[in-house]
Coordinates of C-alpha atoms in Angstrom, one line a residue:
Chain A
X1 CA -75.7 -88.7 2.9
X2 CA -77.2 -85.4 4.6
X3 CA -76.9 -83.0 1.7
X4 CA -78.2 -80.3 4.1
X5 CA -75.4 -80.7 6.1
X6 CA -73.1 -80.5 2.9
X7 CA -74.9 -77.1 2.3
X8 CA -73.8 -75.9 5.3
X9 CA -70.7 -76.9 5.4
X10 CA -69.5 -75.7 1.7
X11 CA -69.2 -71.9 2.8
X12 CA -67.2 -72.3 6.0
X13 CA -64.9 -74.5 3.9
X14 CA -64.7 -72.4 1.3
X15 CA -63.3 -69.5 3.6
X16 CA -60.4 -71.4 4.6
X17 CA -59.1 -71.7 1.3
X18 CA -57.4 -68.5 1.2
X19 CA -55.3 -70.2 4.6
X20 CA -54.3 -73.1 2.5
X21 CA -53.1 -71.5 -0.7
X22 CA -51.0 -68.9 1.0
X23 CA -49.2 -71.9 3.3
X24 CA -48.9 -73.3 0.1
X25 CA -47.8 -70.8 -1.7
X26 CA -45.1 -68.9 0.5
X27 CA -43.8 -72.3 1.8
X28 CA -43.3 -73.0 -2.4
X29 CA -41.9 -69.7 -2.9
X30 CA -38.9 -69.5 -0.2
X31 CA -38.9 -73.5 -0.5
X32 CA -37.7 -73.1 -4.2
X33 CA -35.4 -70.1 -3.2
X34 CA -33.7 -72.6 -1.0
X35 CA -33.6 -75.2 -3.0
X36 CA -31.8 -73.8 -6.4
X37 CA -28.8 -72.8 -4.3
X38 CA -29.1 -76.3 -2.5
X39 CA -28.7 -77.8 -6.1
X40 CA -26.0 -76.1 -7.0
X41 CA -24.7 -77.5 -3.8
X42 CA -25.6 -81.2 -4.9
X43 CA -23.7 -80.9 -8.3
X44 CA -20.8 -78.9 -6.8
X45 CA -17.3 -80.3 -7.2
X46 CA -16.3 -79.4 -4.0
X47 CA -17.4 -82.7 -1.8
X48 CA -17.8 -80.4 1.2
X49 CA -20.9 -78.1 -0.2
X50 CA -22.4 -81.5 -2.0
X51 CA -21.9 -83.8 0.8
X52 CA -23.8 -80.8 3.3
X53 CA -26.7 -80.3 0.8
X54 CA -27.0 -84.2 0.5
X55 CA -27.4 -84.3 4.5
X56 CA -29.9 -82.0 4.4
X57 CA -32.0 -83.2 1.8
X58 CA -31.3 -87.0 3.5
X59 CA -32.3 -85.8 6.8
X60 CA -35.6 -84.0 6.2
X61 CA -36.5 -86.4 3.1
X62 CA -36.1 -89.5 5.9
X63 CA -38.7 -88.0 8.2
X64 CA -42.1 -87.7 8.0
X65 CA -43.6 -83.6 7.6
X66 CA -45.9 -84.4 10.3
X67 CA -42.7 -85.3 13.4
X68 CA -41.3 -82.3 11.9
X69 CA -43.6 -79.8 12.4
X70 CA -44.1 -81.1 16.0
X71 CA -40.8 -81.0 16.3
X72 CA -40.7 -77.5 15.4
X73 CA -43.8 -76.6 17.4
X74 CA -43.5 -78.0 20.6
X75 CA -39.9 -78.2 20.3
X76 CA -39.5 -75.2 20.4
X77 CA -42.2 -74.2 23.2
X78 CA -40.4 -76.8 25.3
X79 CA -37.0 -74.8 24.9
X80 CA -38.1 -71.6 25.2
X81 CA -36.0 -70.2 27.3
X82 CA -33.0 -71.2 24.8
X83 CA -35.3 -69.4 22.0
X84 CA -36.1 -66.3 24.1
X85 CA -31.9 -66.0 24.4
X86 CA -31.1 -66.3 20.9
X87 CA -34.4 -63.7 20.4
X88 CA -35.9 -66.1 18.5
X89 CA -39.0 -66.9 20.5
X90 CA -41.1 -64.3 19.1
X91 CA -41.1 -66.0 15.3
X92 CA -41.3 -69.7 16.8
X93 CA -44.4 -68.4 19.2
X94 CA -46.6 -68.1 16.2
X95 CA -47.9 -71.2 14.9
X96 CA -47.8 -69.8 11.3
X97 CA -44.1 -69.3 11.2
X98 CA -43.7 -72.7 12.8
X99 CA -46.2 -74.5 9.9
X100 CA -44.3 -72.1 7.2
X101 CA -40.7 -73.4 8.2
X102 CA -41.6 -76.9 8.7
X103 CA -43.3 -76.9 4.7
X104 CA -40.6 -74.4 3.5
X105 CA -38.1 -77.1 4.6
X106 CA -39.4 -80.0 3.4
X107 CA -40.2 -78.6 -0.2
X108 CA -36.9 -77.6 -0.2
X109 CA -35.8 -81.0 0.4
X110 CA -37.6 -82.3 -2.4
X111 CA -37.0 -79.7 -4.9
X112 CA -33.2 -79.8 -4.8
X113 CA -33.7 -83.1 -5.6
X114 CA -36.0 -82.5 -8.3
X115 CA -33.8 -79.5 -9.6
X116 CA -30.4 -81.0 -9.4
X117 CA -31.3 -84.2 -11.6
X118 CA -32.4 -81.7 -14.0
X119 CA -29.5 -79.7 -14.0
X120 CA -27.7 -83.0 -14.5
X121 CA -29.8 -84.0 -17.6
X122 CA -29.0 -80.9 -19.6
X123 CA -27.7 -82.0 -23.0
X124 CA -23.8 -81.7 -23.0
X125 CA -24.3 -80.5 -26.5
X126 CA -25.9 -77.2 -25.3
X127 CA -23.7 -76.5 -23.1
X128 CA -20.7 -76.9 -24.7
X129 CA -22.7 -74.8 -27.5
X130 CA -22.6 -72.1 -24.8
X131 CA -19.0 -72.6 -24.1
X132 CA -18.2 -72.6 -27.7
X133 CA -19.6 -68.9 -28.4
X134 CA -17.8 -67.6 -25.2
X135 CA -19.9 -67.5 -22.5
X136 CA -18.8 -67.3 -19.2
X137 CA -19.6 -69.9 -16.6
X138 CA -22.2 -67.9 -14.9
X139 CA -23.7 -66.8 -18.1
X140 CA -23.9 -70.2 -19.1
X141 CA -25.8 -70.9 -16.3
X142 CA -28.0 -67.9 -16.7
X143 CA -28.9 -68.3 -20.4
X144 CA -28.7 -72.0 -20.7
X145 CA -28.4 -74.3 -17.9
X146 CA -31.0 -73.4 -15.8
X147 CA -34.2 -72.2 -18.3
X148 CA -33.3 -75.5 -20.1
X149 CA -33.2 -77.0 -16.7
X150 CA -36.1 -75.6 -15.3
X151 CA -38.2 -76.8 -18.2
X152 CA -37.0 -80.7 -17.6
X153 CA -38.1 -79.9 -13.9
X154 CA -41.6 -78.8 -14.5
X155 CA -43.5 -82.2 -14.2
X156 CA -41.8 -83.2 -11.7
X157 CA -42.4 -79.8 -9.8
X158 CA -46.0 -79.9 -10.8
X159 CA -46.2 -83.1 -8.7
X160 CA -44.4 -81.2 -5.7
X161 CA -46.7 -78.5 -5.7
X162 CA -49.6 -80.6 -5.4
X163 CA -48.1 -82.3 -3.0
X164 CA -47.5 -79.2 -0.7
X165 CA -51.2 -78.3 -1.3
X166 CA -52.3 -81.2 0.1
X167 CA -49.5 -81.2 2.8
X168 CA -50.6 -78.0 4.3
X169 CA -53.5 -79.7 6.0
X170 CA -50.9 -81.2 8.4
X171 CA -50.9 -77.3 9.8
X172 CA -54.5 -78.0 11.4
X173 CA -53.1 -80.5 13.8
X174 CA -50.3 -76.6 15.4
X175 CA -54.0 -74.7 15.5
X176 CA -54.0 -73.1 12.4
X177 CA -57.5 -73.5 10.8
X178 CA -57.1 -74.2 7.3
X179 CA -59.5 -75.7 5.1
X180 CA -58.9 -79.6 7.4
X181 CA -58.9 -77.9 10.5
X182 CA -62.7 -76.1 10.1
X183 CA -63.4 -79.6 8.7
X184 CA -62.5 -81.1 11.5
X185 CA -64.1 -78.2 13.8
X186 CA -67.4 -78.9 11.7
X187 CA -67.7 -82.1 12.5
X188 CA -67.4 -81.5 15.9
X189 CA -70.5 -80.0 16.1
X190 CA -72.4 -82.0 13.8
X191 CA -70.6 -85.1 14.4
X192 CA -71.1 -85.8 10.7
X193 CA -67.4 -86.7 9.5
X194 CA -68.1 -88.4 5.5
X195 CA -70.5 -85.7 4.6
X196 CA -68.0 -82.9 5.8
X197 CA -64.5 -84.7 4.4
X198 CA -66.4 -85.4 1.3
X199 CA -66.7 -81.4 0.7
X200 CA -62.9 -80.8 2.1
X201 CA -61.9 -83.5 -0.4
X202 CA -63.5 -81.7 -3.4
X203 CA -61.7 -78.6 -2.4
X204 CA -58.6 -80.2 -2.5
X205 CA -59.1 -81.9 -5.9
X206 CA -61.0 -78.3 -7.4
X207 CA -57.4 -76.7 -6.0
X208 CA -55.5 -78.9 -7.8
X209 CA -57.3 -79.6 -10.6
X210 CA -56.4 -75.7 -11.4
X211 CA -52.3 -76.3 -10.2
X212 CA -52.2 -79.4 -13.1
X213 CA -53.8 -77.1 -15.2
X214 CA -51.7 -74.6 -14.8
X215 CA -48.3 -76.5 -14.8
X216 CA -49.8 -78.5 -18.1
X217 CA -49.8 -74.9 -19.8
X218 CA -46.4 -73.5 -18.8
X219 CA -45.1 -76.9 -19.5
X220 CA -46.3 -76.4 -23.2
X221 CA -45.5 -72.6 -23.2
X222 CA -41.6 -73.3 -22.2
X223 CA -41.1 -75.9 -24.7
X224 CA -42.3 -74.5 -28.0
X225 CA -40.0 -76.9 -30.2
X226 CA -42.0 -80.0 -28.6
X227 CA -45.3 -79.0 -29.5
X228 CA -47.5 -80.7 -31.9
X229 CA -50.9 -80.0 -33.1
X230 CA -52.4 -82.3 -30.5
X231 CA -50.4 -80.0 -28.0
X232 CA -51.5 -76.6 -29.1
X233 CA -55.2 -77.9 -28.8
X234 CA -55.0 -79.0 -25.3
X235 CA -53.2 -75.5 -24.3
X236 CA -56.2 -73.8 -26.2
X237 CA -58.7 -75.8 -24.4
X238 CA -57.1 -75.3 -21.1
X239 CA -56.5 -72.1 -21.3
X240 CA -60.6 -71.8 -22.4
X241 CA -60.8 -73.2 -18.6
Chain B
X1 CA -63.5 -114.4 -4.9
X2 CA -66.5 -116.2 -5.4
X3 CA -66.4 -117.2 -1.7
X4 CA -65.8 -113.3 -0.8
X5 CA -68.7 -112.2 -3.0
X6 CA -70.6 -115.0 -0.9
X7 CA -69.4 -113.5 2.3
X8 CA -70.2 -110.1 1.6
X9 CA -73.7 -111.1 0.7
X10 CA -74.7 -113.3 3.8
X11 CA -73.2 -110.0 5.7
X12 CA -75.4 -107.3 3.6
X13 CA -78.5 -109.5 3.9
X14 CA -78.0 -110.3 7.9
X15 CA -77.0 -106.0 8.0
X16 CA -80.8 -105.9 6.6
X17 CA -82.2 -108.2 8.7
X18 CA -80.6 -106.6 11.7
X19 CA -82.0 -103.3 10.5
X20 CA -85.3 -104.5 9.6
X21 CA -85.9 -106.9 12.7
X22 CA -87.3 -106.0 15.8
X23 CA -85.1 -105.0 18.9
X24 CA -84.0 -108.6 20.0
X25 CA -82.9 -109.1 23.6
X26 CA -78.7 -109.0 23.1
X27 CA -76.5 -111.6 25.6
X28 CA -73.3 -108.7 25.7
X29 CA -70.7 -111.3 26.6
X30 CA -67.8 -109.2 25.3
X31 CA -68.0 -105.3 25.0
X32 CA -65.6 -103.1 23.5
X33 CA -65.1 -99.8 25.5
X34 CA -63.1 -96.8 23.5
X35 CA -61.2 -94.3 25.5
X36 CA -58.8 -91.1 24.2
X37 CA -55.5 -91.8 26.3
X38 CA -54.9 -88.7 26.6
X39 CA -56.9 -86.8 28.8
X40 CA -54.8 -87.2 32.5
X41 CA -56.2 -88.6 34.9
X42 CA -59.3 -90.2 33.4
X43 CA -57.4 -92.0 30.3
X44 CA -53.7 -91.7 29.3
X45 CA -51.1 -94.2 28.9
X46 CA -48.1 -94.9 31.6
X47 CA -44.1 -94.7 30.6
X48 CA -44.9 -98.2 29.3
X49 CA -47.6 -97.4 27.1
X50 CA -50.2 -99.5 29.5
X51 CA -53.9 -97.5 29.7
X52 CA -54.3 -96.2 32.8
X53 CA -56.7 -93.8 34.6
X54 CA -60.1 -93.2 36.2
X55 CA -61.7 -94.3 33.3
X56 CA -60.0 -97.4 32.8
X57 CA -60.2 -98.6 36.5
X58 CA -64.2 -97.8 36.6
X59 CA -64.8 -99.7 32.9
X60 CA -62.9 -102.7 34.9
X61 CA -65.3 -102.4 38.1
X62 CA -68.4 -101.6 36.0
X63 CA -67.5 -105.0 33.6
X64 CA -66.9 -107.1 36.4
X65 CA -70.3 -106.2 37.9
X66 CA -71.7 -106.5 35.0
X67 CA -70.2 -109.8 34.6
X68 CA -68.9 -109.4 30.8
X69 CA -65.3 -109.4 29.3
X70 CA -64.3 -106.3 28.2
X71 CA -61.4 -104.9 25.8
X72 CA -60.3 -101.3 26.0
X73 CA -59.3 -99.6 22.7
X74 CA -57.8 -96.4 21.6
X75 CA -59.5 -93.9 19.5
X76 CA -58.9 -90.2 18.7
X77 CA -60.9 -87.9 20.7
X78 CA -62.3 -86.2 17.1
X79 CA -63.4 -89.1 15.7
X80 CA -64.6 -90.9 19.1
X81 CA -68.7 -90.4 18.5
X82 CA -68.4 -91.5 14.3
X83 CA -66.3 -94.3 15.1
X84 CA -69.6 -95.3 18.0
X85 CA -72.3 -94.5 15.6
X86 CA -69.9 -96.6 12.8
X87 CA -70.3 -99.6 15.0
X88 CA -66.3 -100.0 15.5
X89 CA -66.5 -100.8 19.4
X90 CA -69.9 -100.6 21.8
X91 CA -69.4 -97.5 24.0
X92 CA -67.2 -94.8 25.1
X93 CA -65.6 -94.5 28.1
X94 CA -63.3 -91.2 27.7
X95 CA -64.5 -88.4 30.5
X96 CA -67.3 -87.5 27.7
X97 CA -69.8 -85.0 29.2
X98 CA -73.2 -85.3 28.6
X99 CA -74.2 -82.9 26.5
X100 CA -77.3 -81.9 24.2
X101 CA -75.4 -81.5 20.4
X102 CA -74.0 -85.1 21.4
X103 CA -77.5 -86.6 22.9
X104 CA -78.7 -86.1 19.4
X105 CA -76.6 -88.9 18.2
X106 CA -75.6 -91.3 20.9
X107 CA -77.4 -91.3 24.1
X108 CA -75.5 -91.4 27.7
X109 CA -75.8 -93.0 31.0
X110 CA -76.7 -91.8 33.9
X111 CA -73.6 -89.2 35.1
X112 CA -70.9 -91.0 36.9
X113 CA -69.3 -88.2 37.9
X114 CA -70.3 -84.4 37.8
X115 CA -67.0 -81.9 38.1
X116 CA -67.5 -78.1 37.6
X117 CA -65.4 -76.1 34.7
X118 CA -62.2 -74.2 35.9
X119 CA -59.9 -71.8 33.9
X120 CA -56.3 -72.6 34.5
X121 CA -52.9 -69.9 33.7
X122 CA -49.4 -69.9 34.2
X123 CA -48.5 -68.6 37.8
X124 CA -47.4 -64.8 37.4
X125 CA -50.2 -64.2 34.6
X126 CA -52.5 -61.0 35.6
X127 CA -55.4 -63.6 34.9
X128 CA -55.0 -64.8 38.1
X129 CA -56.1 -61.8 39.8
X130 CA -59.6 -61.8 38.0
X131 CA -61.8 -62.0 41.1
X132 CA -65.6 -63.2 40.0
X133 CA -68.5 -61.7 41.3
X134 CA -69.9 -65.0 41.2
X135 CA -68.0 -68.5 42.7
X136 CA -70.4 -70.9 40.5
X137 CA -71.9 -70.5 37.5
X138 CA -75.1 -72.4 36.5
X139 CA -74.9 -71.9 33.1
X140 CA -78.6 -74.1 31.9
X141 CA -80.1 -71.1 31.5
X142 CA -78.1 -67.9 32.5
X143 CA -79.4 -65.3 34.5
X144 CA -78.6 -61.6 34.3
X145 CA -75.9 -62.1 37.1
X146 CA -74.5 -64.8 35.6
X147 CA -74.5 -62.5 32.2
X148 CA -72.8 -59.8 33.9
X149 CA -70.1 -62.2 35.3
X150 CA -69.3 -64.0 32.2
X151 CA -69.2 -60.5 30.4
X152 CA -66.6 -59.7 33.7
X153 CA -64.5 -63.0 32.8
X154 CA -64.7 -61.8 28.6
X155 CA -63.2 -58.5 29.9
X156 CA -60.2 -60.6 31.6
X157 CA -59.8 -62.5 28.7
X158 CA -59.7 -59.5 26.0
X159 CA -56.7 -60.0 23.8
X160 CA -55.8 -63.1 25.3
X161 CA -55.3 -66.6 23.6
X162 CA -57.9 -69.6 25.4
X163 CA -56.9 -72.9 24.3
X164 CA -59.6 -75.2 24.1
X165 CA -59.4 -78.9 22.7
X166 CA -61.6 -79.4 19.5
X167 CA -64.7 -81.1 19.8
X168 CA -65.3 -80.4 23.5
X169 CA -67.9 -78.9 25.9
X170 CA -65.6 -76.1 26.8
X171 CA -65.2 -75.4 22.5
X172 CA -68.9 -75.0 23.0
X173 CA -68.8 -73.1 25.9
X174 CA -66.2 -70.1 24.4
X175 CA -67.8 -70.2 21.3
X176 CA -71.5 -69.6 22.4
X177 CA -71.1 -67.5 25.8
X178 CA -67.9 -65.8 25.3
X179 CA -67.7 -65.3 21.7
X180 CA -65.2 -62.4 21.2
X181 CA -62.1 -64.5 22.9
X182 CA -59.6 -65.7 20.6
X183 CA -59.3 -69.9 20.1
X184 CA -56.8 -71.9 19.8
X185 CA -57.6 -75.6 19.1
X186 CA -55.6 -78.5 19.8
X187 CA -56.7 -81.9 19.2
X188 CA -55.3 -83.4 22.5
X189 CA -55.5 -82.0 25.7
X190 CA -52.0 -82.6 26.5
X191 CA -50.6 -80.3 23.5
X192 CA -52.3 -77.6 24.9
X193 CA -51.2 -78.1 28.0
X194 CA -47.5 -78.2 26.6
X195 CA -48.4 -74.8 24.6
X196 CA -50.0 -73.4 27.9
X197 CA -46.2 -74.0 29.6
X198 CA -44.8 -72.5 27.0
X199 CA -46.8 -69.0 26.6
X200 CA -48.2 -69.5 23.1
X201 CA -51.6 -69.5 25.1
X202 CA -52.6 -67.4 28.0
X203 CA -55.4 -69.6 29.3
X204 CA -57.1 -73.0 28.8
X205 CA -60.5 -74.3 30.8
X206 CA -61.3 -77.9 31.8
X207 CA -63.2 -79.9 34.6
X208 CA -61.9 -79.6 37.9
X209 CA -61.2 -83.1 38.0
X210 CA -58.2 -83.0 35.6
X211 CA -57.2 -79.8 36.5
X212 CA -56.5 -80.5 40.2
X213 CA -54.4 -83.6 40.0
X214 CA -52.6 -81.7 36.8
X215 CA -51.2 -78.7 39.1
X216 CA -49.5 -81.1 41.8
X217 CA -48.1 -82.8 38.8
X218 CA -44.4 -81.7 37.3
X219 CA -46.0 -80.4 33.9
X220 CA -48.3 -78.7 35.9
X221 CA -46.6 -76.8 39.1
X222 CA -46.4 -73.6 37.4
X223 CA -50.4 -73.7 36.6
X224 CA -52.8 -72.1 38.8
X225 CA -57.0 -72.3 39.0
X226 CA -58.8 -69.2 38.8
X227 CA -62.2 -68.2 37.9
X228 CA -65.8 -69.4 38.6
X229 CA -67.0 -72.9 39.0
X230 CA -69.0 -73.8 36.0
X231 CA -71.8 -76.0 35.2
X232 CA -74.5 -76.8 33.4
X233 CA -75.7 -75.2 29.9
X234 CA -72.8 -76.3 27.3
X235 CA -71.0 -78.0 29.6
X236 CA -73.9 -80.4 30.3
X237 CA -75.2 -82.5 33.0
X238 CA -72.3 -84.2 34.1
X239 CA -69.9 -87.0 32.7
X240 CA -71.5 -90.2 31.3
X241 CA -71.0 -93.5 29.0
X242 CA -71.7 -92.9 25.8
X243 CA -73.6 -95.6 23.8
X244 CA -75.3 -96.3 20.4
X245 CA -79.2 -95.3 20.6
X246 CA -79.8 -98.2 19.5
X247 CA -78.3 -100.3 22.5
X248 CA -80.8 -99.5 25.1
X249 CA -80.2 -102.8 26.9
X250 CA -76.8 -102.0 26.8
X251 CA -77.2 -98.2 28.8
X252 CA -79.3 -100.1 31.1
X253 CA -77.1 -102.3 32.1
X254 CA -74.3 -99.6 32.9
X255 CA -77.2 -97.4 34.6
X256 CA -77.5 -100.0 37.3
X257 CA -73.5 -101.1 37.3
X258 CA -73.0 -97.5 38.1
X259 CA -75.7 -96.8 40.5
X260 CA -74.1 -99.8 42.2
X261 CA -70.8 -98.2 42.0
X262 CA -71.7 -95.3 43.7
X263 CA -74.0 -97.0 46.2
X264 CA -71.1 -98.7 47.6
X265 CA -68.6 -96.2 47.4
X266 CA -66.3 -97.1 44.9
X267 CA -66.8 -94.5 42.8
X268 CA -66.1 -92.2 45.4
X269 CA -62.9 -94.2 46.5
X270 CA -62.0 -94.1 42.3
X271 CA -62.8 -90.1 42.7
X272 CA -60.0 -89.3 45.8
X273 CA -57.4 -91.9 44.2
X274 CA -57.5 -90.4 41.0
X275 CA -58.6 -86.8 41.4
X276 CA -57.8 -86.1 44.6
X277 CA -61.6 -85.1 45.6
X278 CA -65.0 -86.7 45.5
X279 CA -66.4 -85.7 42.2
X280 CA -69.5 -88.2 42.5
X281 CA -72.5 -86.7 41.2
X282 CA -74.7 -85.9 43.9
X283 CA -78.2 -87.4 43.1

């Protein structure tokens, strides 16, 4: 292990992280925006609007994130002229709105999943509580359905937005230089791969280390009738850290 | 488990004693060569995924000369010199120029080839009009003309995207003599090439030997050559074998398989079948 060569490496590293988090976190953002209409898709009655929200979340769920960003990337440069037409070409030429699309997708894939079970697994009780006082369907939804939804979601969130973290490292293989891709430009000049992937790796895990943190506490601070003393201690501690 | 446990011992302690022994004379009966299969047309792979290329027919001449068997494996062109050093096949064979950053950790043969550095552009792009004052570039220790030309060719390039491939000499090259050009990396040189088609680059740089063959291809008849010939300095003293430090016996034995090669012509007749010009080095 050449810890001089870790040295070196820690501050180029650390100035990709910005890169990372903000793939991560706009792909997350318009990922979930698409996703809570796809849910309400999923658990429709009407078969056609469940039935096209299934497809999509069967299609992009099938295939790996990796084939779809080429797809995306050099798909698109390969039909250029059909994406100049439609006036498109200007958004698909940048690599970042290709690398944003192709994560905003794929979160959004998972995420209707993630959402619509939840939506499914809100108690009857409170909902026909809600119905009982008079609210309207969209009230319902407003005031009960969904924060008592989102709350069954969040661990299962948490573990999609650690996964998105880590997924943005596909964007270094469409020339965006995110904390993988000046790994990988490190070790091409110092030809020192473990020493280099060991730092990236830390990153990662420091990243989200502070996500499981942070979903842990809003976790605790959207349920208030589940916590115990146990509970309130580790929210204290965490939020100490 | 026990057995396992016993395995892993007799192969730590024979680790050690290779380590700690003296350099014995090695019988190579079988080498194992690594190439990138993706670089056209040194190494790349045919419609039915079979190896092809310059590379591949010269590792077959230089084995048979050589008298050993020899297996060709694939390797990813960013992890080609770890994998070496690793110990997960005996030398490289992948159009790898020799170059001083990489001489630190593996050492090369002799040059089998030496092919100056062109830039490359889509027909139509004002690039092609940059005239140099210079047709060749030495670049091993650059003189004030040679200054004033590259600073000519950063003037063309201003606000223009160079693709290069990561972990090559021509990475090196943009990064330390023309610094203020934007990058684009690409971990095979055929994405780039796909993204040079397509205008999300204006300009990419390579040896002369894939370029040439590239523009009489289909993916390439809309790319034209411009710009000084360069050599030398980051680019290095021509294209070689890479092998272990280590395995001196082993670069000796290519050294003379290639000498032989180019004695007798073969490399040159390799050179016009497969680039279309003799790119043999000329010492």
């Amino acid at each position: 292990m050449d810890f001089d060569a870790m040295r070196d490496a820690f501050p180029k590293l650390i100035a990709a992280v910005p890169t990372t988090l903000t793939l991560a976190a706009v792909s997350l953002c318009l990922g979930f925006g698409l996703a809570v209409p796809l849910a309400l898709m999923r658990v429709s009655k009407s078969r056609l609007l469940s039935g096209l929200a299934y497809a999509y979340v069967y299609v992009i769920r099938s295939t790996p994130l990796l084939v779809q960003m080429f797809l995306i990337y050099y798909g698109s440069g390969q039909f250029r002229a059909f994406f100049e037409a439609a006036g498109l070409w200007v958004l698909f030429r940048d690599a970042w709105f290709c690398a944003i699309l192709a994560l905003t997708l794929s979160t959004a894939a998972y995420s209707t999943e993630i959402i619509r079970g939840a939506i499914q697994a809100v108690p009857l009780g409170q909902v026909e509580a809600a119905r009982a006082v008079g609210m309207s369907g969209v009230l319902q939804f407003r005031r009960v359905v969904f924060p008592i939804a989102m709350r069954l979601a969040l661990p299962a969130y948490g573990n999609e937005i650690i996964l998105m973290v880590k997924s943005t490292s596909l964007a270094s293989t469409i020339t965006i230089v995110e904390v993988t891709g000046v790994a990988k430009q490190i070790i091409s000049n110092t030809f020192q791969p473990v020493e280099v992937f060991v730092i990236a790796g830390a990153i990662y895990l420091s990243i989200n280390f502070i996500v499981s943190r942070a979903v842990t506490v809003t976790e605790i601070w959207l349920n208030p009738h589940l916590r115990t003393e146990r509970a309130i201690r580790s929210t204290t501690a965490a939020a100490i850290h | 488990m026990k057995i396992f446990k016993i395995n892993a011992m007799v192969a730590i302690l024979s680790g050690a004693a290779c380590v700690g022994g003296q350099a014995v004379a090695k019988d190579y009966k079988n080498i194992s060569i690594a190439t990138e299969a993706s670089y056209a047309p040194f190494d790349y792979k045919d419609a039915g995924g079979n190896l092809m290329g310059f590379d591949i027919d010269l590792g077959k001449d230089l084995c048979s000369r050589m008298k050993v068997e020899c297996t060709v494996v694939e390797q990813a062109w960013d992890g080609i010199i770890p994998s070496l050093v690793a110990g997960r096949y005996d030398v490289i064979l992948a159009a790898m120029d020799i170059q001083p950053a990489r001489e630190k950790i593996i050492s090369f043969t002799q040059p089998y080839i030496r092919t100056p550095i062109r830039f490359i552009a889509p027909a139509g792009s004002p690039l092609l009009e940059f005239k140099s004052d210079l047709d060749s570039l030495a670049l091993d220790d650059v003189s004030p003309e040679e200054r004033a030309a590259l600073d000519k060719l950063g003037e063309a390039l201003k606000g223009k995207k160079v693709g290069v491939q990561v972990s090559t000499t021509t990475e090196s090259f943009m990064k330390e003599l023309l610094p203020n050009v934007e990058l684009a990396s690409y971990d095979t040189a055929d994405n780039m090439i796909l993204d040079l088609n397509s205008g999300r680059i204006d300009a990419s740089l390579s040896s002369l030997a894939r370029l040439k063959p590239l523009t009489e291809k289909p993916e390439g008849k809309n790319l034209k050559i411009f710009g000084p010939n360069m050599t030398g300095g980051p680019f290095g003293k021509g294209t070689g074998i890479g092998v272990r430090k280590e395995d001196e016996q082993l670069r000796e034995m290519f050294n003379k398989a290639i000498a032989e090669a180019i004695a007798d012509g073969t490399m040159k007749n390799l050179s016009m079948k497969w680039f279309g010009y003799d790119a043999t080095p000329l010492n």
